[in-house]
Short mmCIF file of C-alpha atoms (C1' of nucleotides) in Angstrom, two decimals:
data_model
loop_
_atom_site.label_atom_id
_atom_site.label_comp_id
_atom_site.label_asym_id
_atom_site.label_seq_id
_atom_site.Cartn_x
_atom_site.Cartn_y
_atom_site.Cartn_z
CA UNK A 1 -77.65 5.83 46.41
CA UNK A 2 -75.52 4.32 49.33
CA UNK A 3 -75.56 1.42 46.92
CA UNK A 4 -74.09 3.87 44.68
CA UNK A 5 -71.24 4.89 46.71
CA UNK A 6 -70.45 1.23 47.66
CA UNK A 7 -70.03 -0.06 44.03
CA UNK A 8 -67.30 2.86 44.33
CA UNK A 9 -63.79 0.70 44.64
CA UNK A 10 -65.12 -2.31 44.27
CA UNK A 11 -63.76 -4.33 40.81
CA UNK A 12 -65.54 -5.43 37.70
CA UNK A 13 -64.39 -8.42 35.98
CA UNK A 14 -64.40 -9.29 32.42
CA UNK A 15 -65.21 -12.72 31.65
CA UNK A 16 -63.70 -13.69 27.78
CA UNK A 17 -66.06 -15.78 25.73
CA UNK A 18 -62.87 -17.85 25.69
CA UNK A 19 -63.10 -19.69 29.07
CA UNK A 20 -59.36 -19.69 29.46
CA UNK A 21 -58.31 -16.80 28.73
CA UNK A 22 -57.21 -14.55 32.33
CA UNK A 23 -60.34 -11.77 33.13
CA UNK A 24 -60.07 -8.44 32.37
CA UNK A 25 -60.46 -6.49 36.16
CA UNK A 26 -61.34 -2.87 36.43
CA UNK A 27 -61.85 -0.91 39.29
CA UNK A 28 -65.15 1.53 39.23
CA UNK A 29 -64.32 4.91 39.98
CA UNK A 30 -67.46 6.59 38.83
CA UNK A 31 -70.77 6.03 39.34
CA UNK A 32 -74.54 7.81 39.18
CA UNK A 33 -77.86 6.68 41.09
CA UNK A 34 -81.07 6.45 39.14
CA UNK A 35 -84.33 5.88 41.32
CA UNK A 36 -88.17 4.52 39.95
CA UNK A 37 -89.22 8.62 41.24
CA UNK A 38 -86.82 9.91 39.35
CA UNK A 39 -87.71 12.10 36.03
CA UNK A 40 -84.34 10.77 34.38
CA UNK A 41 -84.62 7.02 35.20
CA UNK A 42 -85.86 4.66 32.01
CA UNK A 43 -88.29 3.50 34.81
CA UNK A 44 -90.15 6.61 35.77
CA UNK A 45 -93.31 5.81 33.97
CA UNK A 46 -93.19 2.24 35.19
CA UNK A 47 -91.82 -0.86 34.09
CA UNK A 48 -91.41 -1.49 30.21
CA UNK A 49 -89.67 -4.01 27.82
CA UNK A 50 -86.55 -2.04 28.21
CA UNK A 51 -86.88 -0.86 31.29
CA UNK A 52 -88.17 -4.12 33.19
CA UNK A 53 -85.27 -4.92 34.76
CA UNK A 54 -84.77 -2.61 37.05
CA UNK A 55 -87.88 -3.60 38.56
CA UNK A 56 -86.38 -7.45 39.09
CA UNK A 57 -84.24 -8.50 41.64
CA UNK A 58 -80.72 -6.67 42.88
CA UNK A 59 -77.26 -8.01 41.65
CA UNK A 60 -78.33 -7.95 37.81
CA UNK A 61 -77.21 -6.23 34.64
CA UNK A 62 -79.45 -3.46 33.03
CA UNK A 63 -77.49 -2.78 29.80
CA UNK A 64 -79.38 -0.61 27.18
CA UNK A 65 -78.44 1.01 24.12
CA UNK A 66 -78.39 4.79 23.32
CA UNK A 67 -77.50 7.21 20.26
CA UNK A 68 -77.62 4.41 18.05
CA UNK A 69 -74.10 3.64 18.78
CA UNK A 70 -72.92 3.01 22.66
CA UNK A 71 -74.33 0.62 25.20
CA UNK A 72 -74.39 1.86 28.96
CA UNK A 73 -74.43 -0.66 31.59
CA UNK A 74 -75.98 -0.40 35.02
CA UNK A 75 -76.21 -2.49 38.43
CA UNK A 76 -79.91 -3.14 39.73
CA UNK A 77 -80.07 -2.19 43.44
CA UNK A 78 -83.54 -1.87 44.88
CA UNK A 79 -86.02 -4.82 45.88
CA UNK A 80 -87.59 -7.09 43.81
CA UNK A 81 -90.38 -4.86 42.52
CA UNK A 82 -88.91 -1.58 43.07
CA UNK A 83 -87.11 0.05 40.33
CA UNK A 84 -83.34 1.29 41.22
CA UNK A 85 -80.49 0.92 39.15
CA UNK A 86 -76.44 2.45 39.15
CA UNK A 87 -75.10 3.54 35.93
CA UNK A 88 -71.26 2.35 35.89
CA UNK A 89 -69.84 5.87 34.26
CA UNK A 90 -66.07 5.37 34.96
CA UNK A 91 -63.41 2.35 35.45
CA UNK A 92 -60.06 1.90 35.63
CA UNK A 93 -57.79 -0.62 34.21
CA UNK A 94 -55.97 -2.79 37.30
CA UNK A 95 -53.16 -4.23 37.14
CA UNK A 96 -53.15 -7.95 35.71
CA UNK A 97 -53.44 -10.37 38.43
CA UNK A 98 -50.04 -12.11 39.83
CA UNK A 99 -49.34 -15.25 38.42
CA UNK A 100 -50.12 -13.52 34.65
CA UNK A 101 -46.54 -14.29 33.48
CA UNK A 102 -46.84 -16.01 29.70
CA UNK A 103 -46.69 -12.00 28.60
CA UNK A 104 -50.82 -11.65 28.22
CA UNK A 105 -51.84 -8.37 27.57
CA UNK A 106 -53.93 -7.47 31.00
CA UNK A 107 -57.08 -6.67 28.51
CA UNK A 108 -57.85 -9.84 27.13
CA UNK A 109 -61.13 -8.89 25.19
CA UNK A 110 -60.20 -7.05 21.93
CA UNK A 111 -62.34 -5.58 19.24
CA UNK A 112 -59.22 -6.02 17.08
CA UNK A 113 -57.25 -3.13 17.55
CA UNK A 114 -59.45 -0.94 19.36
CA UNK A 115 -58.37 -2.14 22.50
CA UNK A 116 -55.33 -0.33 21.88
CA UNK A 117 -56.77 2.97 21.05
CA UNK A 118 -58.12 2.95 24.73
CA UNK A 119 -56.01 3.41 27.71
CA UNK A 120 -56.30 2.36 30.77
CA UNK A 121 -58.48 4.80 32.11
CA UNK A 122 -62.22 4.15 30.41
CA UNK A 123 -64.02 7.72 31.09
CA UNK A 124 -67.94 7.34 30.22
CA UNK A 125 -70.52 4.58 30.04
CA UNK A 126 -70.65 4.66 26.83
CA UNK A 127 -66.93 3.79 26.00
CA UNK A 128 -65.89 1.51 28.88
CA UNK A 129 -68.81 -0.63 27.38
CA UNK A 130 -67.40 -0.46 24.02
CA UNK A 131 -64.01 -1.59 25.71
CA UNK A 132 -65.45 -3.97 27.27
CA UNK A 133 -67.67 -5.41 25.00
CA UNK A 134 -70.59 -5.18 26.39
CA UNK A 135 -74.43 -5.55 24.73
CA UNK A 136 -77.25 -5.88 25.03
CA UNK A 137 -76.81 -9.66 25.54
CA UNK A 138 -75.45 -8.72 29.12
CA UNK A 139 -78.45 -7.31 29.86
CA UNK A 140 -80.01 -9.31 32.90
CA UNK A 141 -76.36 -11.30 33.78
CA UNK A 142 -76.23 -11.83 37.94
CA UNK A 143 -73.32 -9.33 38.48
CA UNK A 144 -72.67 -11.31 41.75
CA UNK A 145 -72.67 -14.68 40.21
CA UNK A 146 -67.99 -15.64 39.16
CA UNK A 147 -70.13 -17.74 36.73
CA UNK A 148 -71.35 -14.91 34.55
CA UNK A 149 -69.27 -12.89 31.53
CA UNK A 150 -69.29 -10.28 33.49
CA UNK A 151 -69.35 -9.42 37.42
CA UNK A 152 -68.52 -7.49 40.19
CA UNK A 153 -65.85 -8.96 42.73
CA UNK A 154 -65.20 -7.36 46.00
CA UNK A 155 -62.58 -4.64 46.01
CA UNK A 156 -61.07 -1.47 48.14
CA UNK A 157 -63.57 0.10 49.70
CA UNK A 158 -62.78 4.25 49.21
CA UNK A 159 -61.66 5.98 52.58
CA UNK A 160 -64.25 8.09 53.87
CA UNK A 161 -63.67 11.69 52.51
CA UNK A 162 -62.79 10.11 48.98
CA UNK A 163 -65.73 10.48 48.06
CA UNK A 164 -67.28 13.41 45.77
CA UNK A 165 -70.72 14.03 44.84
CA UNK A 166 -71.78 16.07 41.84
CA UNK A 167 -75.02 16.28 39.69
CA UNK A 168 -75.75 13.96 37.28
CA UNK A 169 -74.41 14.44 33.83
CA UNK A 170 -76.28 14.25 30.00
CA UNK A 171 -80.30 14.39 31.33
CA UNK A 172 -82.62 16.70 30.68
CA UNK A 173 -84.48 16.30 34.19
CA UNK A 174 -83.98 16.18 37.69
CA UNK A 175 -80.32 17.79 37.09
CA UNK A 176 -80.45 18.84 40.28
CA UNK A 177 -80.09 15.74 42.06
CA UNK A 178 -76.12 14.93 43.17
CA UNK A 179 -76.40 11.50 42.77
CA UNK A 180 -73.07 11.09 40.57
CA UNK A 181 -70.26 10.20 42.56
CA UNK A 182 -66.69 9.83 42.00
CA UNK A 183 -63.64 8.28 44.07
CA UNK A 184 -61.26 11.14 44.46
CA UNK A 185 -57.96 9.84 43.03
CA UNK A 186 -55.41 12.72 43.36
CA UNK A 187 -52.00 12.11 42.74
CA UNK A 188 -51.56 8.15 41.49
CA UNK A 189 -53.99 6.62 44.17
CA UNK A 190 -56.10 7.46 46.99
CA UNK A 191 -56.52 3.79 46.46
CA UNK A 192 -53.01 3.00 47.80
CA UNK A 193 -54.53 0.39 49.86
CA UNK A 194 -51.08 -0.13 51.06
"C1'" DT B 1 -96.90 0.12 12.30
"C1'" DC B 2 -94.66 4.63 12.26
"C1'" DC B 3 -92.08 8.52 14.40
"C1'" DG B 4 -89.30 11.12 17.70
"C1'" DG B 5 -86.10 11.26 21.22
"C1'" DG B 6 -82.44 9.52 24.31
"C1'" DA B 7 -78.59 8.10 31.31
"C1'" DT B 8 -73.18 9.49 24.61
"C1'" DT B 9 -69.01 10.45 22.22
"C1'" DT B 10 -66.16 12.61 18.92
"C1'" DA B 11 -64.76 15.98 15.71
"C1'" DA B 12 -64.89 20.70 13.44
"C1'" DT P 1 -72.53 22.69 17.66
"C1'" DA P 2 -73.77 18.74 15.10
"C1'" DA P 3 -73.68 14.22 13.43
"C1'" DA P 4 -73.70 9.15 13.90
"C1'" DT P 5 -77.54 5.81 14.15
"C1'" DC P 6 -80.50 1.91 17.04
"C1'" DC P 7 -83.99 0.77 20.32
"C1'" DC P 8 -87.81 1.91 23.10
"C1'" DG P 9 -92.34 3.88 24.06
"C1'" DG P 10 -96.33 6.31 22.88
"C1'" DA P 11 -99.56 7.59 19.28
"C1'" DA P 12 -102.21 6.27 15.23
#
DNA sequence: TCCGGGATTTAA
DNA sequence: TAAATCCCGGAA
């Protein structure tokens, strides 16, 4: 929940298998809260193989798989044996680092061309996963560790007022709850950190 | 072991 | 509005 709204700014990175190529870095823009009391969490009726995770420590991965087709990926948040977890619903696409001359595409991880399909705004858990490669073979990966594929480096914090809540989107319980929140980006930035 | 549904996305 | 399509969780 405030957890939530802190992820908000802060940057994912995108570790390639391939050690030397440069990270992919995305900023997350969009975010939803899922708590163990809540209907729509995976760990309302207490910890499972899937859901087990979210019971562990803060600072890891819960990825799971959904529809048969699209991985969603989530930060744990609550205490070791509390279940708490933020789905990661929107990111955009930063800028490759300075220093990225030798003309590499910012994106370095591509699912052939797919990469191009996408633009640099990844709308949905679903999709920025796919972009990003993500599986189930994330799932459990210390988000706060620069050794891991994949983690979450400190960013721009959102000015206050930035922020918007709105219900939850695509459950069937507990829609009531405004626990999806969203850095208000109107025209080119709100994130002009400068 | 089998069966139904799901924190989604895209297309008609 | 429906289909694509895999894993999890509960029932048998």
């Amino acid at each position: 929940m405030e957890v939530a709204q802190s992820l908000l700014g802060q940057h994912l990175v995108r570790r390639p298998a391939d050690a030397q190529s440069t990270p992919g870095r995305y900023e997350i823009v969009e975010v939803e809260a899922y708590t163990q009391d809540d209907p729509a969490s995976h760990a309302f009726n207490g910890p499972s193989k899937r859901s087990s995770i979210m019971f562990g420590p803060p600072g890891h991965a819960y990825v799971y798989f959904i529809y048969g087709m699209y991985h969603c990926l989530n930060a744990v948040t609550e205490l070791d044996g509390v279940a708490g977890a933020v789905l990661i619903r929107g990111l955009r696409a930063l800028p490759p680092p300075t220093g990225e001359e030798a003309g590499l595409p910012s994106r370095k991880i591509e699912p052939s061309e797919l990469s191009q399909k996408i633009g640099p705004k990844l709308d949905g858990p679903g999709k920025l996963c796919r972009a990003l490669a993500i599986d189930l073979a994330h799932n459990g990966v210390a988000l706060f560790d620069h050794r891991s594929p994949l983690f979450i480096a400190p960013g721009v914090s959102p000015l206050p007022g930035t922020i918007i809540a709105t219900p939850r989107i695509g459950i069937s319980k507990a829609q009531d709850r405004p626990w999806r929140f969203i850095i208000d980006t109107r025209a080119g930035g709100g994130k002009t950190d400068r």
